[in-house]
Amino acid sequence: MSIMKVLKNERGLSLVELLAALAITVVIGLIAYGILFNGFKTYERVRIEADLRDEADLIMAELLSDLFVLKTSETVQPSSIPSSIKYIKLTDGGKLGFDDGRVHLKDGSEYTIQNDSIKINDDTQIIVKEQGQYEIILSLEWTETNQTLTTTSEIGIITDNE
């Protein structure tokens, strides 16, 4: 077949061929859009979870560094054990833990949450297992999506009043 013969062919595409090509293009486009859209949703969910984890790590590091050197003689023990509390009362009148959506530290300062979209959830608590033994349950919430992250740590403080 010569090149001139192919160039002079003015037959074009039939309507069936055009519709088939259009349908295949639409199906491929929908699949690509679905994959891309799910990728963006997954990226956003993972980013929020990473931010929650980072904030939880910072809060727990601050609390645990204060608890690590705390002595039982510096705390006011609850009347019943085990008990669930929001913060540990200190003998000097201070508190260590969570109150009003804030993190209170031993020196009287407050830890400031770095991201405005993160807040401390009401499920956050400190469980006094026995004298000097605590379980800290920290629950953080991403305010725009209500996505939550809960972490748990156990620590024992120095028992010096036995």
PDB file of C-alpha atoms in Angstrom:
ATOM      1  CA  MET A   1       0.000   0.000   0.000  1.00  0.00           C
ATOM      2  CA  SER A   2       1.472   3.295  -0.999  1.00  0.00           C
ATOM      3  CA  ILE A   3       1.582   6.395   1.169  1.00  0.00           C
ATOM      4  CA  MET A   4      -0.458   8.389  -1.329  1.00  0.00           C
ATOM      5  CA  LYS A   5      -3.286   5.899  -1.176  1.00  0.00           C
ATOM      6  CA  VAL A   6      -3.439   6.116   2.642  1.00  0.00           C
ATOM      7  CA  LEU A   7      -3.409   9.917   2.586  1.00  0.00           C
ATOM      8  CA  LYS A   8      -6.272  10.063   0.088  1.00  0.00           C
ATOM      9  CA  ASN A   9      -8.484   7.844   2.235  1.00  0.00           C
ATOM     10  CA  GLU A  10     -11.091  10.224   3.700  1.00  0.00           C
ATOM     11  CA  ARG A  11     -13.163   7.625   5.449  1.00  0.00           C
ATOM     12  CA  GLY A  12     -12.620   8.873   9.077  1.00  0.00           C
ATOM     13  CA  LEU A  13     -14.140   7.311  12.189  1.00  0.00           C
ATOM     14  CA  SER A  14     -17.567   5.829  12.479  1.00  0.00           C
ATOM     15  CA  LEU A  15     -19.927   6.893  15.255  1.00  0.00           C
ATOM     16  CA  VAL A  16     -19.539   3.495  16.958  1.00  0.00           C
ATOM     17  CA  GLU A  17     -15.739   3.808  17.013  1.00  0.00           C
ATOM     18  CA  LEU A  18     -15.973   7.344  18.397  1.00  0.00           C
ATOM     19  CA  LEU A  19     -18.395   6.292  21.148  1.00  0.00           C
ATOM     20  CA  ALA A  20     -16.218   3.302  22.087  1.00  0.00           C
ATOM     21  CA  ALA A  21     -13.118   5.509  22.342  1.00  0.00           C
ATOM     22  CA  LEU A  22     -15.048   8.046  24.425  1.00  0.00           C
ATOM     23  CA  ALA A  23     -16.399   5.340  26.767  1.00  0.00           C
ATOM     24  CA  ILE A  24     -12.929   3.864  27.303  1.00  0.00           C
ATOM     25  CA  THR A  25     -11.516   7.341  28.015  1.00  0.00           C
ATOM     26  CA  VAL A  26     -14.289   8.073  30.542  1.00  0.00           C
ATOM     27  CA  VAL A  27     -13.759   4.744  32.366  1.00  0.00           C
ATOM     28  CA  ILE A  28      -9.993   5.312  32.584  1.00  0.00           C
ATOM     29  CA  GLY A  29     -10.596   8.898  33.787  1.00  0.00           C
ATOM     30  CA  LEU A  30     -13.021   7.770  36.505  1.00  0.00           C
ATOM     31  CA  ILE A  31     -10.585   5.142  37.762  1.00  0.00           C
ATOM     32  CA  ALA A  32      -7.733   7.663  37.825  1.00  0.00           C
ATOM     33  CA  TYR A  33      -9.929  10.227  39.633  1.00  0.00           C
ATOM     34  CA  GLY A  34     -10.977   7.665  42.257  1.00  0.00           C
ATOM     35  CA  ILE A  35      -7.393   6.653  42.943  1.00  0.00           C
ATOM     36  CA  LEU A  36      -6.240  10.267  43.130  1.00  0.00           C
ATOM     37  CA  PHE A  37      -9.140  11.339  45.379  1.00  0.00           C
ATOM     38  CA  ASN A  38      -8.600   8.407  47.775  1.00  0.00           C
ATOM     39  CA  GLY A  39      -4.888   9.248  47.850  1.00  0.00           C
ATOM     40  CA  PHE A  40      -5.639  12.816  48.977  1.00  0.00           C
ATOM     41  CA  LYS A  41      -8.074  11.613  51.662  1.00  0.00           C
ATOM     42  CA  THR A  42      -5.536   9.090  52.960  1.00  0.00           C
ATOM     43  CA  TYR A  43      -2.786  11.712  52.961  1.00  0.00           C
ATOM     44  CA  GLU A  44      -4.943  14.107  55.015  1.00  0.00           C
ATOM     45  CA  ARG A  45      -5.938  11.400  57.516  1.00  0.00           C
ATOM     46  CA  VAL A  46      -2.317  10.295  57.975  1.00  0.00           C
ATOM     47  CA  ARG A  47      -1.146  13.916  58.357  1.00  0.00           C
ATOM     48  CA  ILE A  48      -3.725  14.554  61.091  1.00  0.00           C
ATOM     49  CA  GLU A  49      -2.773  11.327  62.868  1.00  0.00           C
ATOM     50  CA  ALA A  50       0.914  12.273  62.717  1.00  0.00           C
ATOM     51  CA  ASP A  51       0.158  15.726  64.178  1.00  0.00           C
ATOM     52  CA  LEU A  52      -1.887  14.119  66.982  1.00  0.00           C
ATOM     53  CA  ARG A  53       0.920  11.651  67.723  1.00  0.00           C
ATOM     54  CA  ASP A  54       3.540  14.414  67.777  1.00  0.00           C
ATOM     55  CA  GLU A  55       1.470  16.487  70.200  1.00  0.00           C
ATOM     56  CA  ALA A  56       0.737  13.457  72.408  1.00  0.00           C
ATOM     57  CA  ASP A  57       4.458  12.635  72.527  1.00  0.00           C
ATOM     58  CA  LEU A  58       5.314  16.180  73.601  1.00  0.00           C
ATOM     59  CA  ILE A  59       2.621  16.283  76.291  1.00  0.00           C
ATOM     60  CA  MET A  60       3.545  12.869  77.677  1.00  0.00           C
ATOM     61  CA  ALA A  61       7.254  13.755  77.689  1.00  0.00           C
ATOM     62  CA  GLU A  62       6.533  16.889  79.739  1.00  0.00           C
ATOM     63  CA  LEU A  63       4.318  15.006  82.216  1.00  0.00           C
ATOM     64  CA  LEU A  64       6.605  12.013  82.557  1.00  0.00           C
ATOM     65  CA  SER A  65       9.655  14.210  83.136  1.00  0.00           C
ATOM     66  CA  ASP A  66       7.807  15.833  86.064  1.00  0.00           C
ATOM     67  CA  LEU A  67       6.489  12.508  87.376  1.00  0.00           C
ATOM     68  CA  PHE A  68       9.887  10.828  87.107  1.00  0.00           C
ATOM     69  CA  VAL A  69      11.308  12.976  89.919  1.00  0.00           C
ATOM     70  CA  LEU A  70       8.087  13.318  91.931  1.00  0.00           C
ATOM     71  CA  LYS A  71       7.945  11.725  95.382  1.00  0.00           C
ATOM     72  CA  THR A  72       4.849  10.339  97.104  1.00  0.00           C
ATOM     73  CA  SER A  73       5.459  12.767  99.984  1.00  0.00           C
ATOM     74  CA  GLU A  74       4.883  15.627  97.496  1.00  0.00           C
ATOM     75  CA  THR A  75       1.429  14.372  96.509  1.00  0.00           C
ATOM     76  CA  VAL A  76      -1.976  14.370  98.156  1.00  0.00           C
ATOM     77  CA  GLN A  77      -3.262  10.827  97.788  1.00  0.00           C
ATOM     78  CA  PRO A  78      -6.931  10.312  96.820  1.00  0.00           C
ATOM     79  CA  SER A  79      -9.233   8.879  99.465  1.00  0.00           C
ATOM     80  CA  SER A  80      -9.894   5.692  97.502  1.00  0.00           C
ATOM     81  CA  ILE A  81      -7.534   3.602  95.391  1.00  0.00           C
ATOM     82  CA  PRO A  82      -7.919   2.810  92.547  1.00  0.00           C
ATOM     83  CA  SER A  83      -9.485   6.066  91.451  1.00  0.00           C
ATOM     84  CA  SER A  84      -9.795   8.118  88.294  1.00  0.00           C
ATOM     85  CA  ILE A  85      -8.645  11.724  88.525  1.00  0.00           C
ATOM     86  CA  LYS A  86      -7.822  14.541  86.108  1.00  0.00           C
ATOM     87  CA  TYR A  87      -4.713  15.720  87.943  1.00  0.00           C
ATOM     88  CA  ILE A  88      -2.460  14.830  90.865  1.00  0.00           C
ATOM     89  CA  LYS A  89      -2.771  17.266  93.773  1.00  0.00           C
ATOM     90  CA  LEU A  90       0.578  18.380  95.101  1.00  0.00           C
ATOM     91  CA  THR A  91       1.264  19.204  98.766  1.00  0.00           C
ATOM     92  CA  ASP A  92       2.416  22.714  97.797  1.00  0.00           C
ATOM     93  CA  GLY A  93      -1.079  23.462  96.405  1.00  0.00           C
ATOM     94  CA  GLY A  94      -0.167  22.884  92.775  1.00  0.00           C
ATOM     95  CA  LYS A  95      -1.434  20.254  90.400  1.00  0.00           C
ATOM     96  CA  LEU A  96       0.123  17.973  87.823  1.00  0.00           C
ATOM     97  CA  GLY A  97      -2.077  16.689  85.032  1.00  0.00           C
ATOM     98  CA  PHE A  98      -5.101  17.841  83.073  1.00  0.00           C
ATOM     99  CA  ASP A  99      -7.694  20.434  83.997  1.00  0.00           C
ATOM    100  CA  ASP A 100      -9.956  22.624  81.825  1.00  0.00           C
ATOM    101  CA  GLY A 101      -8.401  21.290  78.621  1.00  0.00           C
ATOM    102  CA  ARG A 102      -4.933  22.356  79.725  1.00  0.00           C
ATOM    103  CA  VAL A 103      -1.829  20.489  80.858  1.00  0.00           C
ATOM    104  CA  HIS A 104      -0.563  21.597  84.267  1.00  0.00           C
ATOM    105  CA  LEU A 105       3.071  20.976  85.155  1.00  0.00           C
ATOM    106  CA  LYS A 106       4.789  20.607  88.525  1.00  0.00           C
ATOM    107  CA  ASP A 107       6.434  24.050  88.467  1.00  0.00           C
ATOM    108  CA  GLY A 108       3.029  25.745  88.118  1.00  0.00           C
ATOM    109  CA  SER A 109       3.362  26.401  84.402  1.00  0.00           C
ATOM    110  CA  GLU A 110       1.077  25.080  81.678  1.00  0.00           C
ATOM    111  CA  TYR A 111       2.062  23.209  78.550  1.00  0.00           C
ATOM    112  CA  THR A 112       0.799  25.019  75.460  1.00  0.00           C
ATOM    113  CA  ILE A 113      -0.534  22.815  72.676  1.00  0.00           C
ATOM    114  CA  GLN A 114       1.367  23.688  69.504  1.00  0.00           C
ATOM    115  CA  ASN A 115      -1.484  23.165  67.019  1.00  0.00           C
ATOM    116  CA  ASP A 116      -4.716  25.167  67.339  1.00  0.00           C
ATOM    117  CA  SER A 117      -6.691  22.311  65.746  1.00  0.00           C
ATOM    118  CA  ILE A 118      -5.860  19.923  68.596  1.00  0.00           C
ATOM    119  CA  LYS A 119      -7.630  19.849  71.949  1.00  0.00           C
ATOM    120  CA  ILE A 120      -7.521  17.576  74.972  1.00  0.00           C
ATOM    121  CA  ASN A 121     -10.536  15.285  74.975  1.00  0.00           C
ATOM    122  CA  ASP A 122     -12.730  14.762  78.064  1.00  0.00           C
ATOM    123  CA  ASP A 123     -11.702  11.064  78.104  1.00  0.00           C
ATOM    124  CA  THR A 124      -8.249  12.102  79.356  1.00  0.00           C
ATOM    125  CA  GLN A 125      -7.616  10.903  82.900  1.00  0.00           C
ATOM    126  CA  ILE A 126      -5.067   9.690  85.396  1.00  0.00           C
ATOM    127  CA  ILE A 127      -5.825   6.415  87.139  1.00  0.00           C
ATOM    128  CA  VAL A 128      -4.236   5.940  90.555  1.00  0.00           C
ATOM    129  CA  LYS A 129      -3.601   2.184  90.651  1.00  0.00           C
ATOM    130  CA  GLU A 130      -1.976   2.184  94.089  1.00  0.00           C
ATOM    131  CA  GLN A 131       0.094   4.632  96.073  1.00  0.00           C
ATOM    132  CA  GLY A 132       2.783   5.929  93.718  1.00  0.00           C
ATOM    133  CA  GLN A 133       1.551   4.005  90.648  1.00  0.00           C
ATOM    134  CA  TYR A 134      -0.258   5.945  87.916  1.00  0.00           C
ATOM    135  CA  GLU A 135      -1.740   5.176  84.516  1.00  0.00           C
ATOM    136  CA  ILE A 136      -2.060   8.248  82.287  1.00  0.00           C
ATOM    137  CA  ILE A 137      -4.672   8.060  79.538  1.00  0.00           C
ATOM    138  CA  LEU A 138      -4.259  10.981  77.137  1.00  0.00           C
ATOM    139  CA  SER A 139      -6.939  11.494  74.501  1.00  0.00           C
ATOM    140  CA  LEU A 140      -6.440  14.208  71.885  1.00  0.00           C
ATOM    141  CA  GLU A 141      -8.998  15.332  69.310  1.00  0.00           C
ATOM    142  CA  TRP A 142      -8.580  17.065  65.952  1.00  0.00           C
ATOM    143  CA  THR A 143     -11.375  19.631  66.176  1.00  0.00           C
ATOM    144  CA  GLU A 144     -12.244  19.913  62.463  1.00  0.00           C
ATOM    145  CA  THR A 145     -12.714  16.193  61.819  1.00  0.00           C
ATOM    146  CA  ASN A 146     -13.332  14.792  65.329  1.00  0.00           C
ATOM    147  CA  GLN A 147     -10.495  12.328  64.724  1.00  0.00           C
ATOM    148  CA  THR A 148      -9.092  11.197  68.087  1.00  0.00           C
ATOM    149  CA  LEU A 149      -5.931   9.561  69.320  1.00  0.00           C
ATOM    150  CA  THR A 150      -5.625   7.934  72.744  1.00  0.00           C
ATOM    151  CA  THR A 151      -2.305   6.979  74.324  1.00  0.00           C
ATOM    152  CA  THR A 152      -1.651   5.251  77.631  1.00  0.00           C
ATOM    153  CA  SER A 153       1.452   5.316  79.813  1.00  0.00           C
ATOM    154  CA  GLU A 154       2.156   3.863  83.229  1.00  0.00           C
ATOM    155  CA  ILE A 155       4.651   5.283  85.676  1.00  0.00           C
ATOM    156  CA  GLY A 156       5.632   4.790  89.274  1.00  0.00           C
ATOM    157  CA  ILE A 157       6.913   7.664  91.350  1.00  0.00           C
ATOM    158  CA  ILE A 158       9.452   7.569  94.156  1.00  0.00           C
ATOM    159  CA  THR A 159       7.918   6.104  97.334  1.00  0.00           C
ATOM    160  CA  ASP A 160       9.585   7.911 100.209  1.00  0.00           C
ATOM    161  CA  ASN A 161       7.003   8.018 103.010  1.00  0.00           C
ATOM    162  CA  GLU A 162       6.791   4.375 104.006  1.00  0.00           C
TER     163      GLU A 162
END
